[in-house]
XYZ file of N, CA and C in Angstrom:
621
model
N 9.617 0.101 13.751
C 8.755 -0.091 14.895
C 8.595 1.225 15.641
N 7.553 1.735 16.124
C 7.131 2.705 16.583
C 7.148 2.577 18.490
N 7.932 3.361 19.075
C 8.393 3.021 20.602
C 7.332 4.882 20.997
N 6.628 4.239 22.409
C 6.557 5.682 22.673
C 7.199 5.487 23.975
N 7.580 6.259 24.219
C 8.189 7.096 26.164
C 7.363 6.677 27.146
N 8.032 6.410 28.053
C 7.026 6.311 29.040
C 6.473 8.154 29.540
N 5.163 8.121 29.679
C 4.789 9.307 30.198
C 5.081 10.749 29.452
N 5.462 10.117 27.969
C 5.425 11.260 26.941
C 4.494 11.355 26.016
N 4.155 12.357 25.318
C 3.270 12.289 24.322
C 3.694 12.142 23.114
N 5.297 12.715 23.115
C 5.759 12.435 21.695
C 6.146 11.123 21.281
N 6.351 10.585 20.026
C 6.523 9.626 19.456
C 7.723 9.496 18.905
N 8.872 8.548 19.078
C 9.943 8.309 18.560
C 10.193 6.816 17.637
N 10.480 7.209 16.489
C 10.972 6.412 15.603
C 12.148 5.180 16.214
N 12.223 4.036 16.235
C 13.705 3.796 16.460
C 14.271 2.688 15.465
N 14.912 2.608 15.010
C 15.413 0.968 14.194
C 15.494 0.200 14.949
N 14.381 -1.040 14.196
C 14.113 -2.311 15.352
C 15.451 -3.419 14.528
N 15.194 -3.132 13.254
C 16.959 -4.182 12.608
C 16.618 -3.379 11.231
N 17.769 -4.574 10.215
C 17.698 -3.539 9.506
C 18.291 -5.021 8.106
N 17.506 -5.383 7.156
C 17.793 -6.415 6.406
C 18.416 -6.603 5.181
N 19.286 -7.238 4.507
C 19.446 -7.180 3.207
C 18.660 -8.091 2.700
N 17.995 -7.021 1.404
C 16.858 -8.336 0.590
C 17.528 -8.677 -0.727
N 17.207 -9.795 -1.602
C 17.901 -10.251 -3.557
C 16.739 -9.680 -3.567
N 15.939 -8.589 -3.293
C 14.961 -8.609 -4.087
C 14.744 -6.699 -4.033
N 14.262 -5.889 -4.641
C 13.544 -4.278 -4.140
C 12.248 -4.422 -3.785
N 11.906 -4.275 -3.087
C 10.433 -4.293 -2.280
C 9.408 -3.393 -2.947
N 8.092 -3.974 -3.296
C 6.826 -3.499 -4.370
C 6.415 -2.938 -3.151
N 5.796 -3.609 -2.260
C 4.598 -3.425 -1.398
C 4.959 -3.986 -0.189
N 4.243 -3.797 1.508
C 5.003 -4.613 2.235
C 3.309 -4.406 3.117
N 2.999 -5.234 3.758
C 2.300 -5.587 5.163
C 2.290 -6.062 6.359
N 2.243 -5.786 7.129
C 2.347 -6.379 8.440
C 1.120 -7.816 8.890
N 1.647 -8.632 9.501
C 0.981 -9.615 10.099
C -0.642 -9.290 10.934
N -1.346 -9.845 11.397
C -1.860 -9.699 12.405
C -1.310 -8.822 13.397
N -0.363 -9.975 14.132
C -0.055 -9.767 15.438
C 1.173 -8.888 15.466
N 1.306 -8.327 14.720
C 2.470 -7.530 13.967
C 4.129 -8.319 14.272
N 3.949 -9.274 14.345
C 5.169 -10.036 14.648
C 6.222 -9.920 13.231
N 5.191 -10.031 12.098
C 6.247 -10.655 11.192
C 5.675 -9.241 10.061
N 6.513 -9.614 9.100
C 6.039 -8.348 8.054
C 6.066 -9.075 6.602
N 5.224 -8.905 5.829
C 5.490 -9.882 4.613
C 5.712 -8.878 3.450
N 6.838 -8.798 2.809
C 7.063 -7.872 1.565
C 7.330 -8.394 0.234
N 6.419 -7.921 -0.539
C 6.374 -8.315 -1.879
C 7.502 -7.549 -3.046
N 8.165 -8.602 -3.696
C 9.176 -8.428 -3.958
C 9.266 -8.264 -5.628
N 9.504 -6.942 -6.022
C 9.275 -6.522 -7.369
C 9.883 -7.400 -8.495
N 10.834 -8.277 -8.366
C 11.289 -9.409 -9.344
C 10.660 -10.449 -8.847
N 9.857 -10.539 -7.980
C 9.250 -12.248 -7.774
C 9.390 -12.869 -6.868
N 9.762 -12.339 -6.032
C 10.109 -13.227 -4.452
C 8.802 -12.646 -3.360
N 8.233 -13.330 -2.755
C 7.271 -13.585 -1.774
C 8.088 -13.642 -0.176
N 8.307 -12.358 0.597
C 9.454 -12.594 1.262
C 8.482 -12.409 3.184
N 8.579 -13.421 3.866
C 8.245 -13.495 5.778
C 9.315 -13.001 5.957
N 9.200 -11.691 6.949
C 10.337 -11.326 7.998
C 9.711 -12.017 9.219
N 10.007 -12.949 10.063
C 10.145 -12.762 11.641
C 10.515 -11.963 12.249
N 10.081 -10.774 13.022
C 11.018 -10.172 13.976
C 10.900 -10.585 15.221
N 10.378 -11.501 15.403
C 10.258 -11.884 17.311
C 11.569 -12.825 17.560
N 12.237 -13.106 17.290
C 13.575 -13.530 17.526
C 14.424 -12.417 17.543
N 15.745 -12.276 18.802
C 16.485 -11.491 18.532
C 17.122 -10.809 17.206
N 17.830 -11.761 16.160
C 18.009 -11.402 15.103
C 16.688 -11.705 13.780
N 16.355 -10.720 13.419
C 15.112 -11.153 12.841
C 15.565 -12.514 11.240
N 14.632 -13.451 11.175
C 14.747 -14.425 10.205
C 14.120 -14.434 8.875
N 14.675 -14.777 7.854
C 13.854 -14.172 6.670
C 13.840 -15.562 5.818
N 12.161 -15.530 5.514
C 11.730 -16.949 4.789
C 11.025 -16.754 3.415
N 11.553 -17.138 2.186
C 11.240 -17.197 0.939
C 9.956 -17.849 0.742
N 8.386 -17.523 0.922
C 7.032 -18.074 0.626
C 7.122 -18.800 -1.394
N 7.331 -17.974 -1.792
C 7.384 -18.704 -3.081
C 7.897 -17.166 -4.372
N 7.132 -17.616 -5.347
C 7.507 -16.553 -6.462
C 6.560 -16.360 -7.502
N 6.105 -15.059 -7.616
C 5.110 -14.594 -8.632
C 6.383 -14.413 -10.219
N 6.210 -15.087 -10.558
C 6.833 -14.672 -11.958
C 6.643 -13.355 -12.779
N 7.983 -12.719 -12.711
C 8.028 -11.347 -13.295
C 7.784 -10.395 -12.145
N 7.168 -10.701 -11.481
C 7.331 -9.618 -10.094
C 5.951 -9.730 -9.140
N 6.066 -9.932 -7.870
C 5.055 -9.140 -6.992
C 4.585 -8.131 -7.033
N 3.235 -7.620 -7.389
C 2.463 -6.689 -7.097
C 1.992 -5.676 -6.215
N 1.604 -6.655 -4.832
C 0.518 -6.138 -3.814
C 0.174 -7.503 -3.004
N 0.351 -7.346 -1.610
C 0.396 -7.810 -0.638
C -0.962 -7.671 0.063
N -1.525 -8.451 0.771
C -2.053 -7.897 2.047
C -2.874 -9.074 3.306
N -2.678 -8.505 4.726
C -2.757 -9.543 5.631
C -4.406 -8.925 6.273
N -4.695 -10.391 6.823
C -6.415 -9.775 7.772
C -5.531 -8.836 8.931
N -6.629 -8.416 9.390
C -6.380 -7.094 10.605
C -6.059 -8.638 11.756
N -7.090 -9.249 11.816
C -7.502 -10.128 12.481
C -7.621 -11.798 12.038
N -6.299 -12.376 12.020
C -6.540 -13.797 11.318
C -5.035 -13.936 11.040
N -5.054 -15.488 10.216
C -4.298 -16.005 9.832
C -3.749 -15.564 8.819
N -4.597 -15.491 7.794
C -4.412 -15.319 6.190
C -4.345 -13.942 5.787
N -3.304 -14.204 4.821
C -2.200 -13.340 3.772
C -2.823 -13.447 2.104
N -2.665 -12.410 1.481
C -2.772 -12.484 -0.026
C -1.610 -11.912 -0.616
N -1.281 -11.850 -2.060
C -0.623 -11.857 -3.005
C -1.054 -11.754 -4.405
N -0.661 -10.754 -5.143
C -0.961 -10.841 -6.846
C 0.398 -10.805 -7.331
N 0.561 -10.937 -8.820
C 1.617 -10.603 -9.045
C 1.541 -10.768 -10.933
N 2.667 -10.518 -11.573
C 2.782 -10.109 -12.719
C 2.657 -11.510 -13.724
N 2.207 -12.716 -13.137
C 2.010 -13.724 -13.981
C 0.043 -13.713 -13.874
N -0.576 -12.851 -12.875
C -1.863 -12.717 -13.031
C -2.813 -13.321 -12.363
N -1.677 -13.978 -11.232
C -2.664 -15.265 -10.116
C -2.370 -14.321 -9.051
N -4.216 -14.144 -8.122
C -4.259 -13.957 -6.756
C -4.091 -15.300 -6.393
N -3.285 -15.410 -4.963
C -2.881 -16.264 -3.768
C -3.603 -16.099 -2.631
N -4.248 -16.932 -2.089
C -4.269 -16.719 -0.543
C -3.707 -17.662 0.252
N -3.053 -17.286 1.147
C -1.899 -17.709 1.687
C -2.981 -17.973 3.576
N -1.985 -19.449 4.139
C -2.092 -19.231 5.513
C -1.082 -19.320 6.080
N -1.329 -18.822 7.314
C 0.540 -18.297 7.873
C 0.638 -19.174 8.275
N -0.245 -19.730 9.070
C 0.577 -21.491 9.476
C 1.125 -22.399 8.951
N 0.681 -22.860 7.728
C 1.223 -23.972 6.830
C 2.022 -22.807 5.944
N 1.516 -21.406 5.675
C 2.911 -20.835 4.375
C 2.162 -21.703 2.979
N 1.275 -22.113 3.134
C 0.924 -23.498 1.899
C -0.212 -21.908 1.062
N 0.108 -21.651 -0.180
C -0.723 -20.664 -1.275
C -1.758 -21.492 -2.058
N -2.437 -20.878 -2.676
C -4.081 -21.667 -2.801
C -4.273 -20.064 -3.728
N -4.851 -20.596 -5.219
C -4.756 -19.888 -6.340
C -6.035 -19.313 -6.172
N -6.827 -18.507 -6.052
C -7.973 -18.033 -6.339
C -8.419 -17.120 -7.780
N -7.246 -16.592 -7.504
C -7.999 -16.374 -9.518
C -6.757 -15.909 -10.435
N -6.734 -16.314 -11.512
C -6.182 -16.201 -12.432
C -6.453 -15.443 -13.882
N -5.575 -14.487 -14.277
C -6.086 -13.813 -15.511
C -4.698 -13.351 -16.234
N -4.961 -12.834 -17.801
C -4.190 -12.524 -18.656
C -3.501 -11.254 -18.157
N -4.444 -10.362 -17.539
C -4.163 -8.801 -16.660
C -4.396 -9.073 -15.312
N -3.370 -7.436 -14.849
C -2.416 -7.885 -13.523
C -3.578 -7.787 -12.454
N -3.832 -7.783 -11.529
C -4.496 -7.448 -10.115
C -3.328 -6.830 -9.349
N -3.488 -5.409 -9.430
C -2.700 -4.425 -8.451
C -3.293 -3.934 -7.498
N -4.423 -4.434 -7.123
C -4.842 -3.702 -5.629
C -5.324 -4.778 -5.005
N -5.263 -5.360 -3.875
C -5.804 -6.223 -3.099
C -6.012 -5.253 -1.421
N -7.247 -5.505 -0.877
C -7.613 -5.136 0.366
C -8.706 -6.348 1.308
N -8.059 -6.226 2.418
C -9.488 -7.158 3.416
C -9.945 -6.188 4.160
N -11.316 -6.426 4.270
C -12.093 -5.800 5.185
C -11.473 -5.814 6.406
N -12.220 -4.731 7.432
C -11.502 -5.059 8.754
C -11.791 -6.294 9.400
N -13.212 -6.877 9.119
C -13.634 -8.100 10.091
C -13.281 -9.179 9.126
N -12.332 -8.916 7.996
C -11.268 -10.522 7.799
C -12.024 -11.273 6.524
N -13.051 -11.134 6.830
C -13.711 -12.176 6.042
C -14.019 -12.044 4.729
N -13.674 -10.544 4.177
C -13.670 -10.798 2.768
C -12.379 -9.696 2.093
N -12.360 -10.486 0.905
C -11.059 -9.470 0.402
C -11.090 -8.749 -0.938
N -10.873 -7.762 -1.120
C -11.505 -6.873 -2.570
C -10.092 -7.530 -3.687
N -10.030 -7.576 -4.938
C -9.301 -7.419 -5.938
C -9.613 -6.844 -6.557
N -8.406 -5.853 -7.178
C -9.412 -4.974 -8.597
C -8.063 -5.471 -9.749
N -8.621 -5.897 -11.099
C -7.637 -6.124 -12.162
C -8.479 -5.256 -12.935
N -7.217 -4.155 -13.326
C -7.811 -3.006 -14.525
C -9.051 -2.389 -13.963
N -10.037 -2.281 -14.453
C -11.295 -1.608 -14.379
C -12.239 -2.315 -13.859
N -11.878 -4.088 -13.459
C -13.095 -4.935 -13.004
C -12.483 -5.140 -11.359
N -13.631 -5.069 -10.373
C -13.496 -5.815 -8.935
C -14.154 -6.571 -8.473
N -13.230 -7.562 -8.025
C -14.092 -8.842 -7.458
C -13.836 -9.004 -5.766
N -15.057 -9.678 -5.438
C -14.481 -9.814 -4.017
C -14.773 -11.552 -3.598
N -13.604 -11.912 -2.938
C -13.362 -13.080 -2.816
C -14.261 -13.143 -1.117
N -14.630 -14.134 -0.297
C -14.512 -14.789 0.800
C -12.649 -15.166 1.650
N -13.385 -15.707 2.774
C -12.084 -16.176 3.805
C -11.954 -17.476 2.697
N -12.137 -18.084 1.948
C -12.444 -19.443 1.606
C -11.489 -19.244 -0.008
N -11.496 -18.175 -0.559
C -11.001 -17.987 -1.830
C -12.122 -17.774 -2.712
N -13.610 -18.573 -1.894
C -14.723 -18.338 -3.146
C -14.978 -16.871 -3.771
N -15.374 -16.893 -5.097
C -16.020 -15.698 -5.129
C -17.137 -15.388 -4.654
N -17.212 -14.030 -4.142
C -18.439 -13.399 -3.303
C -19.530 -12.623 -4.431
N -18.679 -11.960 -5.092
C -18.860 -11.211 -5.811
C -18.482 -10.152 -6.758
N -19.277 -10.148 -8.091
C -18.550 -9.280 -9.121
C -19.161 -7.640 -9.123
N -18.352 -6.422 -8.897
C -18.851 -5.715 -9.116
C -18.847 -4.787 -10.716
N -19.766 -4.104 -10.800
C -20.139 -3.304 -12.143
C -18.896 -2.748 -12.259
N -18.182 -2.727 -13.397
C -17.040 -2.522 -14.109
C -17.063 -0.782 -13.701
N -15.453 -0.214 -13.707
C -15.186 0.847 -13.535
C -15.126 1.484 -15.117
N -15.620 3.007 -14.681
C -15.332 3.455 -15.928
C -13.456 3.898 -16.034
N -12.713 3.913 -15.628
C -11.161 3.956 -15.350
C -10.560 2.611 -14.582
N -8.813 2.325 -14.944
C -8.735 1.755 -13.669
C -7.971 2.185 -12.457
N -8.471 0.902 -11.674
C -8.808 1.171 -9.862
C -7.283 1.204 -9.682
N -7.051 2.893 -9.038
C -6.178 2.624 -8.742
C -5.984 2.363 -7.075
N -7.090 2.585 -6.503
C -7.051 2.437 -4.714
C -8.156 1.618 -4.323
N -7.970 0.609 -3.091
C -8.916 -0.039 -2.636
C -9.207 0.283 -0.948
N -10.512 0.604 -0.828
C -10.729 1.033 0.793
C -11.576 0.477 1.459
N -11.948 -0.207 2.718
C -12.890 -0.709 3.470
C -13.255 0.469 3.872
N -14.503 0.287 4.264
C -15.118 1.296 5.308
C -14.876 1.020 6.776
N -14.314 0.745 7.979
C -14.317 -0.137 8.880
C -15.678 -0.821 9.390
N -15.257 -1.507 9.743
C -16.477 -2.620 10.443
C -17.531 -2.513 9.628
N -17.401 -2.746 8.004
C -18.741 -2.681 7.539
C -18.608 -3.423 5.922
N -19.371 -3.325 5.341
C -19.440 -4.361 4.416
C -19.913 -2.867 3.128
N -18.880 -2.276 3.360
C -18.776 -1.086 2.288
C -17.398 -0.749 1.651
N -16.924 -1.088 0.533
C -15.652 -0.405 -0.211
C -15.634 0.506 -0.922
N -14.618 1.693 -0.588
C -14.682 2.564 -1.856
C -13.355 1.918 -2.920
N -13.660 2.199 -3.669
C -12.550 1.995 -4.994
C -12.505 3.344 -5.870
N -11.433 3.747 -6.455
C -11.085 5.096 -7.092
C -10.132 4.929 -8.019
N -9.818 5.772 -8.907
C -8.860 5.354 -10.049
C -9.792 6.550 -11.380
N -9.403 6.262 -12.390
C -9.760 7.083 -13.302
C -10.997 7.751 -13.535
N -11.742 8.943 -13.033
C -13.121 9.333 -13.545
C -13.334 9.519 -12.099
N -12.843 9.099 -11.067
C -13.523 9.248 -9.874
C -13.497 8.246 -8.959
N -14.805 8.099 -8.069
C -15.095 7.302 -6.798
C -16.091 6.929 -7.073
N -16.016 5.206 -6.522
C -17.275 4.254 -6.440
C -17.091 4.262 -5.105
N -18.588 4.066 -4.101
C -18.471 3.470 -3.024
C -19.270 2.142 -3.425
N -19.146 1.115 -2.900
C -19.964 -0.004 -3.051
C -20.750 -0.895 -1.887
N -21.464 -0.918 -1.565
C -22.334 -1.572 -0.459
C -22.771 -2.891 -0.816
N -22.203 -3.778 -0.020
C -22.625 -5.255 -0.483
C -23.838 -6.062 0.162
N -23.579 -5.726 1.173
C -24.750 -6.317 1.542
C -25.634 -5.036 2.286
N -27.511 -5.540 2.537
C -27.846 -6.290 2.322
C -28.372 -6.742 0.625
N -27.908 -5.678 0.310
C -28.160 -5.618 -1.458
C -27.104 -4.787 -1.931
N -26.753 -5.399 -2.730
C -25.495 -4.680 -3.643
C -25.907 -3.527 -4.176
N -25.424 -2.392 -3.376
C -25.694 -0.506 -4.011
C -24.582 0.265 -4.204
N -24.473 0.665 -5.544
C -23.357 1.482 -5.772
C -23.577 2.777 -5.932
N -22.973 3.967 -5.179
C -22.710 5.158 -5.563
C -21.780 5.535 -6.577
N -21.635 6.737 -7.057
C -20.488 6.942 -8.095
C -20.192 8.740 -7.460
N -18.771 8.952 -7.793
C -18.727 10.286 -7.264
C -17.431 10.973 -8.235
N -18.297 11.539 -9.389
C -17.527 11.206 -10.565
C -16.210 12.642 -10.345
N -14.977 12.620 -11.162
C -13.996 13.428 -10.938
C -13.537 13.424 -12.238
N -12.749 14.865 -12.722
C -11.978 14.878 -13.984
C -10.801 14.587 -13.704
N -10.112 13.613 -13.967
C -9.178 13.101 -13.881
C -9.030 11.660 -13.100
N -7.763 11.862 -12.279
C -7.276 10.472 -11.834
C -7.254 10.754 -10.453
N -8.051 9.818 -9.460
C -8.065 9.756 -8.278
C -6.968 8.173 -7.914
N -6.038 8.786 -7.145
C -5.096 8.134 -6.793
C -4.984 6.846 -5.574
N -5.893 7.711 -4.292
C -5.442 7.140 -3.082
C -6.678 7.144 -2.865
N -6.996 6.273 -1.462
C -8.403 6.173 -0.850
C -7.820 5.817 0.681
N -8.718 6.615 1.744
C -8.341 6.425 2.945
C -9.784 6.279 3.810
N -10.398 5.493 4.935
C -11.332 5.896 5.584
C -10.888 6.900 7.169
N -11.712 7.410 7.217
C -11.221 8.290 8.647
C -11.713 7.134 9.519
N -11.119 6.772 11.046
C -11.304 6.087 11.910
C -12.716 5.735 11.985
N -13.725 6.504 12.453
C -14.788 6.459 12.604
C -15.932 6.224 11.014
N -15.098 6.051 9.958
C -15.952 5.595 9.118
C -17.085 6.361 8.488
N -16.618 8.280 8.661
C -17.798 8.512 8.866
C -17.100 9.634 7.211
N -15.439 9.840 6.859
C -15.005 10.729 5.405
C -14.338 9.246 4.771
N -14.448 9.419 3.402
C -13.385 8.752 3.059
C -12.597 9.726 2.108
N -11.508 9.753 2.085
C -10.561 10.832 1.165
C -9.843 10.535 0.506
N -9.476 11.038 -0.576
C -8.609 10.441 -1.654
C -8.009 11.649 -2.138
N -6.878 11.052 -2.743
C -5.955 12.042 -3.581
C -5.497 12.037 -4.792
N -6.003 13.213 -5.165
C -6.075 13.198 -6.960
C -4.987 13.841 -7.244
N -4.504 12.989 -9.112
C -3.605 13.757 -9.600
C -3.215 14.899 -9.519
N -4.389 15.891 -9.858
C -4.581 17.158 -10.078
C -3.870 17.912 -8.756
């Protein structure tokens, strides 16, 4: 947890607790309301921290067989996702904790992202991305990557993702008509970030 000073500019780190997990942690996200933190658990455990209780409480959601993947919560909302090494995306609601299968495949889905305004969520398995709704429906399939995706990025407040991974950068624009850029690279583009204002997105290549 991140504490600042009163009337300082610098920023101090502090340990808010400190947990033992049965599990090594893949991926981890924070809640909404940043209350709770949900970490995906590289042998298969689906793990809720509470920290708003003095001693923080830790609740077992369920189990991806063979391991958790990739996590991720709305900026703004209820709902949580999950992939994992048996090949089913989850979307999860924090209230009931009750998971709801949205797609299933032979290959893994290692990147999951939601837009900032919640309502839709990217998957990429291998070289194909799909984007689901708040609902689990599919929204939409996009044109296959020539590599796979290894990063997934919203643009903020907008209905634009970049995705990156082998050969380069796609940006993708969904609505009001589905337009894809390509921003091709030799090699392997790793990471994808938007700057606040939505205006660079940057990534980091192997090279």
């Amino acid at each position: 947890m991140t504490v600042r000073a009163p009337g300082s500019a610098a920023t101090r780190l502090l340990r808010r607790a400190r947990l033992q997990l049965n599990d090594y942690p893949a991926d981890a996200a924070w809640s909404a309301d940043a209350r709770a933190l949900l970490v995906a658990g590289g042998q298969g455990q689906l793990l809720w921290i509470d920290l708003v209780a003095p001693t923080p409480s830790l609740q077992l959601l369920g189990v991806h067989q063979g391991g958790v993947l990739a996590v991720a919560c709305q900026s703004a909302g209820r709902l949580f996702a999950s992939s994992g090494q048996d090949g089913e995306v989850r979307l999860w609601d924090s209230n009931t904790r009750e998971p709801h299968c949205i797609y299933g495949s032979d290959e893994w889905s290692e990147q999951l992202a939601f837009a900032s305004h919640g309502r839709l969520l990217a998957v990429s398995t291998g070289r194909a991305l799909r984007v689901f709704d708040h609902t689990g429906t599919l929204h939409a399939q996009l044109p296959a990557h020539s590599g796979v995706i290894a990063a997934l990025a919203w643009r903020p407040k907008s209905h634009e993702l970049g995705a990156v991974g082998n050969g380069g950068a796609h940006l993708h624009r969904l609505e009001p008509q589905l337009q894809t850029r390509e921003y091709p690279w030799t090699g392997a583009c790793l990471t994808a970030s938007w700057s606040p204002d939505g205006r660079v997105l940057a990534s980091g290549m192997q090279d």
